[in-house]
Coordinates of C-alpha atoms in Angstrom, one line a residue:
Chain I
G1 CA 0.0 0.0 0.0
E2 CA 1.0 3.7 -0.1
D3 CA 2.5 5.1 3.0
V4 CA 4.7 8.0 3.8
E5 CA 6.4 8.5 7.1
Q6 CA 8.6 11.2 8.6
S7 CA 9.8 12.2 12.0
L8 CA 7.4 14.6 13.5
F9 CA 9.9 17.2 14.9
L10 CA 13.2 18.7 14.5
S11 CA 15.0 21.3 16.2
V12 CA 18.2 23.3 15.0
R13 CA 20.3 26.4 15.7
E14 CA 20.0 29.1 13.3
G15 CA 22.8 29.0 10.7
D16 CA 23.1 25.4 11.0
S17 CA 21.9 22.9 8.2
S18 CA 18.6 20.9 8.7
V19 CA 18.0 17.7 7.3
I20 CA 14.3 16.3 7.2
N21 CA 13.8 12.8 6.3
C22 CA 10.9 10.7 4.6
T23 CA 10.6 7.2 3.6
Y24 CA 7.9 5.8 1.5
T25 CA 6.7 2.4 0.5
D26 CA 5.4 2.5 -2.9
S27 CA 8.3 2.1 -5.5
S28 CA 5.9 3.1 -8.3
S29 CA 5.8 6.6 -7.5
T30 CA 6.7 9.2 -10.2
Y31 CA 7.5 12.4 -8.2
L32 CA 8.5 13.1 -4.7
Y33 CA 7.6 16.6 -3.3
W34 CA 8.6 18.7 -0.5
Y35 CA 6.0 21.4 0.8
K36 CA 6.2 24.0 3.4
Q37 CA 3.4 25.1 5.6
E38 CA 3.4 27.9 7.8
P39 CA 0.9 28.5 10.6
G40 CA -2.7 28.9 9.5
A41 CA -1.6 28.8 5.7
G42 CA -1.8 26.6 2.9
L43 CA 1.1 24.5 1.2
Q44 CA 3.8 26.0 -0.6
L45 CA 5.8 24.0 -3.0
L46 CA 9.4 23.9 -2.1
T47 CA 11.0 21.4 -4.5
Y48 CA 10.5 18.1 -6.2
I49 CA 12.4 15.3 -7.9
F50 CA 11.5 13.1 -10.3
S51 CA 12.0 9.4 -9.3
N52 CA 14.8 8.5 -11.6
M53 CA 16.9 11.2 -10.2
D54 CA 19.3 10.9 -7.2
M55 CA 19.7 14.6 -6.1
K56 CA 18.6 17.9 -6.9
Q57 CA 19.7 21.2 -5.6
D58 CA 18.0 24.6 -5.5
Q59 CA 19.8 27.4 -3.7
R60 CA 19.6 26.6 0.0
L61 CA 17.7 23.3 -0.5
T62 CA 19.2 19.9 -1.4
V63 CA 17.0 17.0 -2.1
L64 CA 18.4 13.4 -2.0
L65 CA 16.6 10.3 -3.1
N66 CA 17.6 6.8 -2.2
K67 CA 15.5 4.6 -4.3
K68 CA 16.9 1.2 -3.1
D69 CA 15.8 2.3 0.5
K70 CA 12.9 4.3 -0.5
H71 CA 14.3 7.3 1.4
L72 CA 13.9 10.9 0.8
S73 CA 15.5 13.9 2.6
L74 CA 15.5 17.7 2.4
R75 CA 18.7 19.6 3.7
I76 CA 18.2 23.2 4.3
A77 CA 21.5 24.8 4.4
D78 CA 22.0 28.0 6.7
T79 CA 18.8 27.5 8.4
Q80 CA 16.9 30.8 9.3
T81 CA 14.1 31.5 11.9
G82 CA 11.9 32.1 8.6
D83 CA 12.4 28.4 7.9
S84 CA 10.2 27.4 10.8
A85 CA 7.4 25.7 9.7
I86 CA 6.0 22.2 9.1
Y87 CA 7.6 20.5 6.1
F88 CA 5.4 17.7 4.2
C89 CA 6.9 15.1 1.9
A90 CA 4.5 13.6 -0.5
E91 CA 4.7 11.1 -3.5
S92 CA 2.6 11.2 -6.5
F93 CA 1.6 8.4 -9.0
T94 CA 0.8 8.2 -12.6
G95 CA -2.4 6.2 -13.7
G96 CA -4.8 8.5 -12.1
Y97 CA -4.9 12.2 -11.7
N98 CA -1.8 12.7 -10.0
K99 CA -2.8 11.7 -6.5
L100 CA -0.5 12.8 -3.9
I101 CA 0.3 10.9 -0.6
F102 CA 1.4 12.9 2.3
G103 CA 3.5 12.1 5.1
A104 CA 2.4 13.5 8.5
G105 CA 4.8 16.6 8.5
T106 CA 7.9 17.3 10.3
R107 CA 7.7 20.5 12.5
L108 CA 11.0 22.3 12.2
A109 CA 11.9 24.7 14.9
V110 CA 14.8 27.0 14.5
H111 CA 16.4 28.7 17.7
P112 CA 18.9 31.4 17.9
Chain A
G1 CA 2.6 32.1 -11.6
A2 CA 0.4 29.3 -10.6
V3 CA -1.3 31.0 -7.8
V4 CA -4.5 29.5 -6.1
S5 CA -6.9 31.4 -4.1
Q6 CA -9.8 30.3 -1.7
H7 CA -12.8 32.2 -0.5
P8 CA -13.5 32.5 2.4
S9 CA -10.5 32.1 4.5
W10 CA -12.3 31.4 7.4
V11 CA -16.0 30.7 8.2
I12 CA -18.2 30.1 11.2
C13 CA -21.5 28.8 10.9
K14 CA -24.3 27.2 12.8
S15 CA -25.0 23.4 13.0
G16 CA -27.2 22.1 10.1
T17 CA -26.6 24.8 7.6
S18 CA -24.5 24.5 4.3
V19 CA -21.4 26.2 3.6
K20 CA -19.7 26.7 0.2
I21 CA -16.0 27.1 -0.3
E22 CA -14.6 28.5 -3.4
C23 CA -11.1 27.5 -5.1
R24 CA -9.8 29.4 -8.0
S25 CA -6.6 29.3 -10.1
L26 CA -5.8 32.7 -11.0
D27 CA -3.3 32.7 -13.6
F28 CA -3.7 29.0 -15.2
Q29 CA -6.4 26.9 -16.2
A30 CA -6.7 24.0 -13.7
T31 CA -8.1 20.8 -15.5
T32 CA -8.0 18.9 -12.3
M33 CA -8.6 20.3 -8.9
F34 CA -8.2 18.6 -5.4
W35 CA -9.9 19.0 -2.1
Y36 CA -8.0 18.1 1.1
R37 CA -9.1 18.1 4.7
Q38 CA -6.4 18.7 7.4
F39 CA -7.2 18.2 11.2
P40 CA -5.0 20.1 13.6
K41 CA -1.4 18.8 13.8
Q42 CA -2.2 16.2 11.4
S43 CA -1.4 15.6 7.7
L44 CA -3.7 16.4 4.6
M45 CA -6.1 13.7 3.6
L46 CA -7.4 13.9 0.2
M47 CA -11.1 14.1 0.0
A48 CA -11.8 14.1 -3.7
T49 CA -10.3 14.9 -7.2
S50 CA -12.5 16.8 -9.6
N51 CA -11.8 17.5 -13.4
E52 CA -13.7 20.3 -15.2
G53 CA -16.9 19.3 -16.6
S54 CA -16.9 16.0 -14.9
K55 CA -18.4 14.3 -11.7
A56 CA -15.9 14.4 -9.0
T57 CA -14.0 11.1 -7.7
Y58 CA -14.3 10.7 -4.0
E59 CA -12.0 9.0 -1.7
Q60 CA -13.0 6.0 0.2
G61 CA -15.0 7.0 3.4
V62 CA -15.9 10.5 2.0
E63 CA -19.5 11.1 1.5
K64 CA -20.1 12.7 -1.8
D65 CA -23.5 13.7 -0.7
K66 CA -22.1 15.6 2.3
F67 CA -19.4 17.2 0.4
L68 CA -20.6 18.3 -2.7
I69 CA -17.8 19.5 -5.3
N70 CA -18.5 21.4 -8.5
H71 CA -15.8 22.0 -11.1
A72 CA -17.9 24.3 -13.4
S73 CA -15.0 26.0 -15.2
L74 CA -11.3 25.7 -15.7
T75 CA -10.6 28.2 -13.0
L76 CA -13.2 27.3 -10.4
S77 CA -14.1 24.6 -8.2
T78 CA -16.5 24.7 -5.2
L79 CA -16.9 22.5 -2.3
T80 CA -20.2 22.6 -0.3
V81 CA -20.5 21.2 3.0
T82 CA -24.0 20.3 3.4
S83 CA -25.9 20.1 6.7
A84 CA -22.6 21.0 8.6
H85 CA -22.0 19.5 12.0
P86 CA -19.2 20.3 14.5
E87 CA -17.4 17.2 13.5
D88 CA -17.0 18.8 10.2
S89 CA -15.0 21.8 11.5
S90 CA -11.5 21.6 10.0
F91 CA -9.0 23.3 7.8
Y92 CA -10.0 22.5 4.0
I93 CA -7.2 23.0 1.3
C94 CA -7.6 22.9 -2.2
S95 CA -4.8 22.4 -4.9
A96 CA -5.2 22.7 -8.8
S97 CA -3.0 21.5 -11.5
S98 CA -2.8 22.0 -15.1
G99 CA -2.6 18.5 -16.3
A100 CA -3.1 15.1 -15.0
S101 CA 0.6 14.7 -14.4
D102 CA 1.4 18.3 -13.5
T103 CA 2.3 19.6 -10.1
Q104 CA -0.4 20.5 -7.6
Y105 CA -0.4 24.3 -6.5
F106 CA -2.4 24.7 -3.2
G107 CA -4.6 27.3 -2.1
P108 CA -4.2 29.1 1.3
G109 CA -7.0 27.1 2.9
T110 CA -10.4 27.7 4.6
R111 CA -11.0 27.1 8.3
L112 CA -14.3 25.9 9.0
T113 CA -16.0 26.1 12.4
V114 CA -19.2 24.8 13.0
L115 CA -20.9 25.6 16.3

């Protein structure tokens, strides 16, 4: 079945790197996404990676995908207080209407 | 680009009334729109998928007669919560994509409180 798991909480010091991890069970996913949600707001697409890629970098964000272990990670370099939010990973599948399966979300707290 | 709006951003209603939530894609044509529900400190649960001009496809366990979805145009989808009850109180988020395999862009969400 489809299942996406994330650790629920991460605390980092401002300026350090943050690494948020995600595991998924279905190897037929096509894209894997990272979304950011600030309190009381909708989801902001941060980045995504196609399932046949290993890594993608976009400014402070680096996504690593280990297909063998079905493990996805998001690294945020030089974490700032504005990065404090909930981060969701999600996987999508073809054969339908791009249905997204979300993890439970990781709450990132950045402290001085 | 790829901006999705929702209206209203929050609504409080009495038990038994119906509430309509709008989702609009502002700068692209959304052939597919999705409706999610999010409980406090939980993830998003897909409720239904709608394609312009077609009936919505509901996820298992979602009552289609209670959550009416209309996708009348390429830029607008509506979710009507009929005969709302306190257990329907939640954060409802829509998303839109321009094709079956394209990225979903999310609206800011609507917080519904049923008294």
